[in-house]
Amino acid sequence: MTTAPERTADLYPTRGTSEVITPRLDPVVWSEPGASGPIQPSELRDFDRDGFLTVEQLISPDEVVTYRAELERLIADPQIRADERSIIEPKSQDVRSVFEVHKISEVFAELVHDPRVVGRARQILGSDVYVHQSRINVKPGFGASGFYWHSDFETWHAEDGLPNMRTVSVSIALTENYDTNGGLMIMPGSHRTFLGCAGATPKDNYKQSLKMQDAGTPSDEALTNLAERHGIKLFTGKAGSATWFDCNCMHGSGDNITPYPRSNVFIVFNSVENAAVEPFAAPIRRPEFIGARDFTPVK
């Protein structure tokens, strides 16, 4: 484990009295042109332009069976449900998410170390990486709630202290993503603009925000402007497919009112050269199971 570095200049102000728009000051792809890795040069160019990359089959059907069985085992475990790392759906009282899953489960720990996964993260971020956050998301049918529009980096910068946009997420589908069961939506190209949200961060905001957002929520006007400029892409795909996306993409998902569940494993990789400092716009850090303070590189 390494210690947190000194606080750096705040390049992306947020959580003030009004919304603030800041052009992106960081690269999107940090590796040198021609750097080796599982992502093809044309795919990296698309990622740089759009802020996301889809992989039709990152893991095999047999692996999907293994990971889904592990997900079901975890959410059925009373000890896991009672753990603070589990987030409960407000209405149904079902498990919505389980955080720090790579430390809870050896099965998901192996996935984090898989070259198909961590290799892409290293290639995008141009360095060794550590896991800033991991979780399984469970979105059962018949009423599981969505997640409103937001930029992950806005929260990770404000509440976890990530200085720069050198963080990438992967969402690996463990059930089929239809166009009707509350899939991920992204505004392509929105990663080039940082939207600093209005309003101070309450203490222990994470307890509320992981169930229903408030602080860090963009205004309707700002979202309308971004949508009109960039459009909205809805991601569908078979179980085993994956979506990689930049930390500053404006994204969200709708409720799932179909009979068909939508579950995934979500891993956030941060560059070891972008280790978290003290929060830029929050009174205290979030717990380490949400925003890691162990900067040990994934090997």
Short mmCIF file of C-alpha atoms in Angstrom, two decimals, residues 43-297:
data_model
loop_
_atom_site.label_atom_id
_atom_site.label_comp_id
_atom_site.label_asym_id
_atom_site.label_seq_id
_atom_site.Cartn_x
_atom_site.Cartn_y
_atom_site.Cartn_z
CA GLU A 43 -10.44 1.35 -31.72
CA LEU A 44 -8.26 3.68 -29.64
CA ARG A 45 -9.02 6.51 -32.07
CA ASP A 46 -12.73 5.81 -31.68
CA PHE A 47 -12.37 5.75 -27.90
CA ASP A 48 -10.55 9.09 -28.01
CA ARG A 49 -13.34 10.59 -30.14
CA ASP A 50 -16.42 9.06 -28.50
CA GLY A 51 -15.26 8.29 -24.97
CA PHE A 52 -16.26 4.63 -25.12
CA LEU A 53 -15.37 1.30 -26.70
CA THR A 54 -17.53 -1.81 -27.01
CA VAL A 55 -16.26 -5.38 -27.11
CA GLU A 56 -18.81 -7.87 -28.44
CA GLN A 57 -17.45 -10.80 -26.44
CA LEU A 58 -14.89 -10.01 -23.76
CA ILE A 59 -15.59 -13.20 -21.81
CA SER A 60 -16.85 -16.54 -23.09
CA PRO A 61 -20.32 -18.05 -22.51
CA ASP A 62 -18.81 -20.56 -20.07
CA GLU A 63 -17.19 -17.72 -18.13
CA VAL A 64 -20.50 -15.87 -18.05
CA VAL A 65 -22.06 -18.90 -16.34
CA THR A 66 -19.27 -18.88 -13.73
CA TYR A 67 -19.53 -15.17 -12.98
CA ARG A 68 -23.32 -15.17 -12.86
CA ALA A 69 -23.29 -18.07 -10.43
CA GLU A 70 -20.86 -16.13 -8.24
CA LEU A 71 -23.05 -13.03 -8.42
CA GLU A 72 -26.09 -15.05 -7.37
CA ARG A 73 -24.12 -16.66 -4.53
CA LEU A 74 -23.04 -13.28 -3.20
CA ILE A 75 -26.43 -11.60 -3.25
CA ALA A 76 -28.04 -14.64 -1.58
CA ASP A 77 -25.53 -14.64 1.28
CA PRO A 78 -27.07 -13.03 4.41
CA GLN A 79 -23.65 -11.90 5.61
CA ILE A 80 -22.99 -10.11 2.32
CA ARG A 81 -26.42 -8.47 2.44
CA ALA A 82 -25.73 -7.20 5.96
CA ASP A 83 -22.28 -5.89 4.99
CA GLU A 84 -21.95 -2.11 4.53
CA ARG A 85 -20.57 -2.79 1.06
CA SER A 86 -24.02 -3.95 -0.08
CA ILE A 87 -26.50 -1.34 -1.32
CA ILE A 88 -30.18 -2.20 -0.94
CA GLU A 89 -32.90 -1.16 -3.40
CA PRO A 90 -35.13 1.36 -1.53
CA LYS A 91 -38.48 0.01 -2.74
CA SER A 92 -38.01 -3.74 -3.15
CA GLN A 93 -35.31 -4.13 -0.47
CA ASP A 94 -33.38 -6.33 -2.90
CA VAL A 95 -29.60 -6.08 -3.17
CA ARG A 96 -28.79 -3.44 -5.77
CA SER A 97 -24.98 -3.49 -5.71
CA VAL A 98 -22.11 -5.10 -3.84
CA PHE A 99 -18.93 -3.01 -3.71
CA GLU A 100 -15.29 -4.07 -3.45
CA VAL A 101 -16.28 -7.36 -5.02
CA HIS A 102 -12.71 -8.12 -6.11
CA LYS A 103 -11.76 -8.30 -2.41
CA ILE A 104 -14.85 -10.24 -1.34
CA SER A 105 -14.68 -12.85 -4.11
CA GLU A 106 -11.70 -14.80 -5.46
CA VAL A 107 -13.68 -15.39 -8.64
CA PHE A 108 -14.02 -11.68 -9.39
CA ALA A 109 -10.46 -11.05 -8.20
CA GLU A 110 -9.27 -13.29 -11.04
CA LEU A 111 -11.28 -11.23 -13.51
CA VAL A 112 -9.57 -8.01 -12.40
CA HIS A 113 -6.16 -9.59 -13.11
CA ASP A 114 -7.23 -11.04 -16.46
CA PRO A 115 -5.02 -9.64 -19.30
CA ARG A 116 -8.13 -9.07 -21.42
CA VAL A 117 -9.35 -6.67 -18.73
CA VAL A 118 -6.35 -5.03 -17.07
CA GLY A 119 -4.42 -5.00 -20.35
CA ARG A 120 -6.98 -2.70 -21.95
CA ALA A 121 -6.94 -0.43 -18.90
CA ARG A 122 -3.15 -0.10 -19.03
CA GLN A 123 -3.26 0.63 -22.74
CA ILE A 124 -5.83 3.41 -22.39
CA LEU A 125 -4.23 4.99 -19.31
CA GLY A 126 -0.61 4.55 -20.39
CA SER A 127 0.64 3.25 -17.03
CA ASP A 128 0.20 0.63 -14.37
CA VAL A 129 -3.24 0.77 -12.81
CA TYR A 130 -4.98 -0.02 -9.54
CA VAL A 131 -8.65 -0.68 -8.80
CA HIS A 132 -10.35 2.50 -7.64
CA GLN A 133 -13.71 0.76 -7.35
CA SER A 134 -15.36 -2.56 -8.17
CA ARG A 135 -18.88 -3.79 -7.79
CA ILE A 136 -21.53 -6.13 -9.10
CA ASN A 137 -24.76 -4.45 -10.16
CA VAL A 138 -28.03 -6.33 -9.94
CA LYS A 139 -30.94 -4.90 -11.87
CA PRO A 140 -33.78 -7.41 -11.61
CA GLY A 141 -36.95 -7.04 -13.63
CA PHE A 142 -40.22 -5.44 -12.61
CA GLY A 143 -39.10 -2.17 -11.17
CA ALA A 144 -35.38 -1.94 -10.44
CA SER A 145 -34.52 1.74 -10.41
CA GLY A 146 -32.12 3.41 -12.82
CA PHE A 147 -29.31 5.86 -12.22
CA TYR A 148 -29.68 9.48 -13.26
CA TRP A 149 -27.33 11.31 -15.66
CA HIS A 150 -23.90 12.03 -14.20
CA SER A 151 -20.16 12.08 -14.83
CA ASP A 152 -18.30 9.60 -12.64
CA PHE A 153 -15.26 11.85 -12.60
CA GLU A 154 -17.32 14.68 -11.12
CA THR A 155 -17.99 12.50 -8.07
CA TRP A 156 -14.57 10.86 -7.95
CA HIS A 157 -12.90 14.28 -8.14
CA ALA A 158 -15.21 16.01 -5.66
CA GLU A 159 -15.61 13.21 -3.10
CA ASP A 160 -12.65 10.83 -3.63
CA GLY A 161 -9.91 13.29 -4.64
CA LEU A 162 -8.90 11.98 -8.07
CA PRO A 163 -6.91 14.92 -9.52
CA ASN A 164 -7.03 14.17 -13.25
CA MET A 165 -9.16 12.38 -15.82
CA ARG A 166 -6.94 9.31 -15.99
CA THR A 167 -9.49 6.70 -15.02
CA VAL A 168 -11.45 4.19 -17.11
CA SER A 169 -14.39 1.90 -16.33
CA VAL A 170 -15.50 -1.38 -17.82
CA SER A 171 -19.02 -2.76 -17.53
CA ILE A 172 -19.15 -6.48 -18.38
CA ALA A 173 -22.63 -7.82 -19.08
CA LEU A 174 -23.62 -10.96 -17.20
CA THR A 175 -27.13 -10.92 -18.67
CA GLU A 176 -28.29 -9.76 -22.07
CA ASN A 177 -28.61 -6.00 -22.47
CA TYR A 178 -31.78 -5.29 -24.42
CA ASP A 179 -32.93 -1.86 -25.52
CA THR A 180 -35.74 -2.14 -22.97
CA ASN A 181 -34.27 -3.39 -19.67
CA GLY A 182 -32.57 -0.29 -18.32
CA GLY A 183 -29.31 -0.35 -20.27
CA LEU A 184 -26.38 2.05 -20.13
CA MET A 185 -26.77 5.33 -22.05
CA ILE A 186 -23.84 7.62 -22.91
CA MET A 187 -23.61 10.97 -24.69
CA PRO A 188 -20.78 10.36 -27.20
CA GLY A 189 -18.14 13.08 -27.02
CA SER A 190 -19.40 14.47 -23.72
CA HIS A 191 -16.13 13.38 -22.09
CA ARG A 192 -14.48 16.45 -23.65
CA THR A 193 -16.43 18.83 -21.38
CA PHE A 194 -16.40 18.84 -17.59
CA LEU A 195 -19.66 19.96 -16.03
CA GLY A 196 -19.07 21.19 -12.50
CA CYS A 197 -22.35 20.79 -10.62
CA ALA A 198 -23.97 23.28 -8.26
CA GLY A 199 -24.53 22.70 -4.55
CA ALA A 200 -22.37 21.71 -1.61
CA THR A 201 -21.67 18.06 -0.76
CA PRO A 202 -23.42 16.88 2.40
CA LYS A 203 -21.43 14.86 4.93
CA ASP A 204 -21.74 11.11 4.27
CA ASN A 205 -23.39 11.91 0.94
CA TYR A 206 -22.54 8.44 -0.36
CA LYS A 207 -25.20 6.84 1.86
CA GLN A 208 -27.87 8.65 -0.13
CA SER A 209 -26.21 9.01 -3.54
CA LEU A 210 -25.69 5.26 -4.05
CA LYS A 211 -29.47 4.79 -3.78
CA MET A 212 -30.70 8.05 -5.33
CA GLN A 213 -28.58 10.94 -6.54
CA ASP A 214 -28.82 14.53 -5.40
CA ALA A 215 -25.41 16.21 -5.03
CA GLY A 216 -23.48 16.05 -8.29
CA THR A 217 -26.61 16.03 -10.45
CA PRO A 218 -26.51 18.22 -13.58
CA SER A 219 -29.31 20.66 -14.33
CA ASP A 220 -31.97 19.93 -16.94
CA GLU A 221 -30.66 22.82 -19.02
CA ALA A 222 -27.09 21.53 -19.02
CA LEU A 223 -28.19 17.99 -19.88
CA THR A 224 -30.38 19.26 -22.71
CA ASN A 225 -27.48 21.23 -24.17
CA LEU A 226 -25.16 18.22 -23.97
CA ALA A 227 -27.74 15.88 -25.50
CA GLU A 228 -28.46 18.26 -28.37
CA ARG A 229 -24.73 18.59 -29.06
CA HIS A 230 -23.74 14.94 -28.69
CA GLY A 231 -26.83 12.75 -28.94
CA ILE A 232 -27.42 9.65 -26.81
CA LYS A 233 -26.12 6.13 -27.43
CA LEU A 234 -27.90 3.16 -25.82
CA PHE A 235 -25.79 0.03 -25.36
CA THR A 236 -27.17 -3.42 -26.06
CA GLY A 237 -25.36 -6.73 -26.28
CA LYS A 238 -25.17 -10.36 -25.31
CA ALA A 239 -23.97 -11.59 -21.95
CA GLY A 240 -20.19 -11.52 -22.09
CA SER A 241 -20.04 -8.24 -23.99
CA ALA A 242 -18.38 -5.22 -22.43
CA THR A 243 -18.36 -1.43 -22.62
CA TRP A 244 -15.26 0.55 -21.71
CA PHE A 245 -15.88 4.23 -21.05
CA ASP A 246 -13.94 7.30 -20.00
CA CYS A 247 -14.45 8.62 -16.48
CA ASN A 248 -15.94 11.92 -17.69
CA CYS A 249 -18.62 10.55 -20.03
CA MET A 250 -22.09 11.82 -19.23
CA HIS A 251 -24.08 8.64 -18.73
CA GLY A 252 -27.04 7.10 -16.94
CA SER A 253 -29.60 4.32 -17.12
CA GLY A 254 -33.36 4.00 -16.89
CA ASP A 255 -35.57 1.84 -14.68
CA ASN A 256 -36.00 -1.82 -15.60
CA ILE A 257 -39.73 -2.54 -15.77
CA THR A 258 -39.33 -5.59 -18.03
CA PRO A 259 -39.25 -9.20 -16.79
CA TYR A 260 -35.63 -9.46 -17.93
CA PRO A 261 -32.84 -8.76 -15.42
CA ARG A 262 -29.76 -6.73 -16.32
CA SER A 263 -26.75 -7.58 -14.21
CA ASN A 264 -23.11 -6.68 -14.73
CA VAL A 265 -19.71 -6.52 -13.08
CA PHE A 266 -18.24 -3.02 -13.03
CA ILE A 267 -14.52 -2.33 -12.54
CA VAL A 268 -12.87 1.10 -12.34
CA PHE A 269 -9.15 1.30 -13.07
CA ASN A 270 -7.16 4.41 -12.13
CA SER A 271 -3.60 5.20 -13.12
CA VAL A 272 -1.04 4.79 -10.35
CA GLU A 273 0.16 8.24 -11.46
CA ASN A 274 -3.25 9.70 -10.60
CA ALA A 275 -3.60 8.44 -7.04
CA ALA A 276 -6.35 9.97 -4.92
CA VAL A 277 -5.59 12.97 -2.71
CA GLU A 278 -7.98 14.63 -0.27
CA PRO A 279 -11.46 15.36 -1.70
CA PHE A 280 -11.71 18.53 -3.79
CA ALA A 281 -15.31 19.35 -2.85
CA ALA A 282 -16.47 17.24 0.08
CA PRO A 283 -16.00 17.52 3.85
CA ILE A 284 -14.63 13.96 4.25
CA ARG A 285 -13.46 11.07 2.11
CA ARG A 286 -15.87 8.36 1.09
CA PRO A 287 -15.19 4.89 2.54
CA GLU A 288 -12.35 2.95 0.95
CA PHE A 289 -14.70 0.27 -0.41
CA ILE A 290 -16.12 2.99 -2.68
CA GLY A 291 -12.99 5.05 -3.36
CA ALA A 292 -9.82 3.00 -2.79
CA ARG A 293 -6.79 4.30 -0.92
CA ASP A 294 -4.72 1.23 -1.68
CA PHE A 295 -2.76 2.19 -4.81
CA THR A 296 -1.04 -1.17 -5.30
CA PRO A 297 -0.76 -1.87 -9.05
#
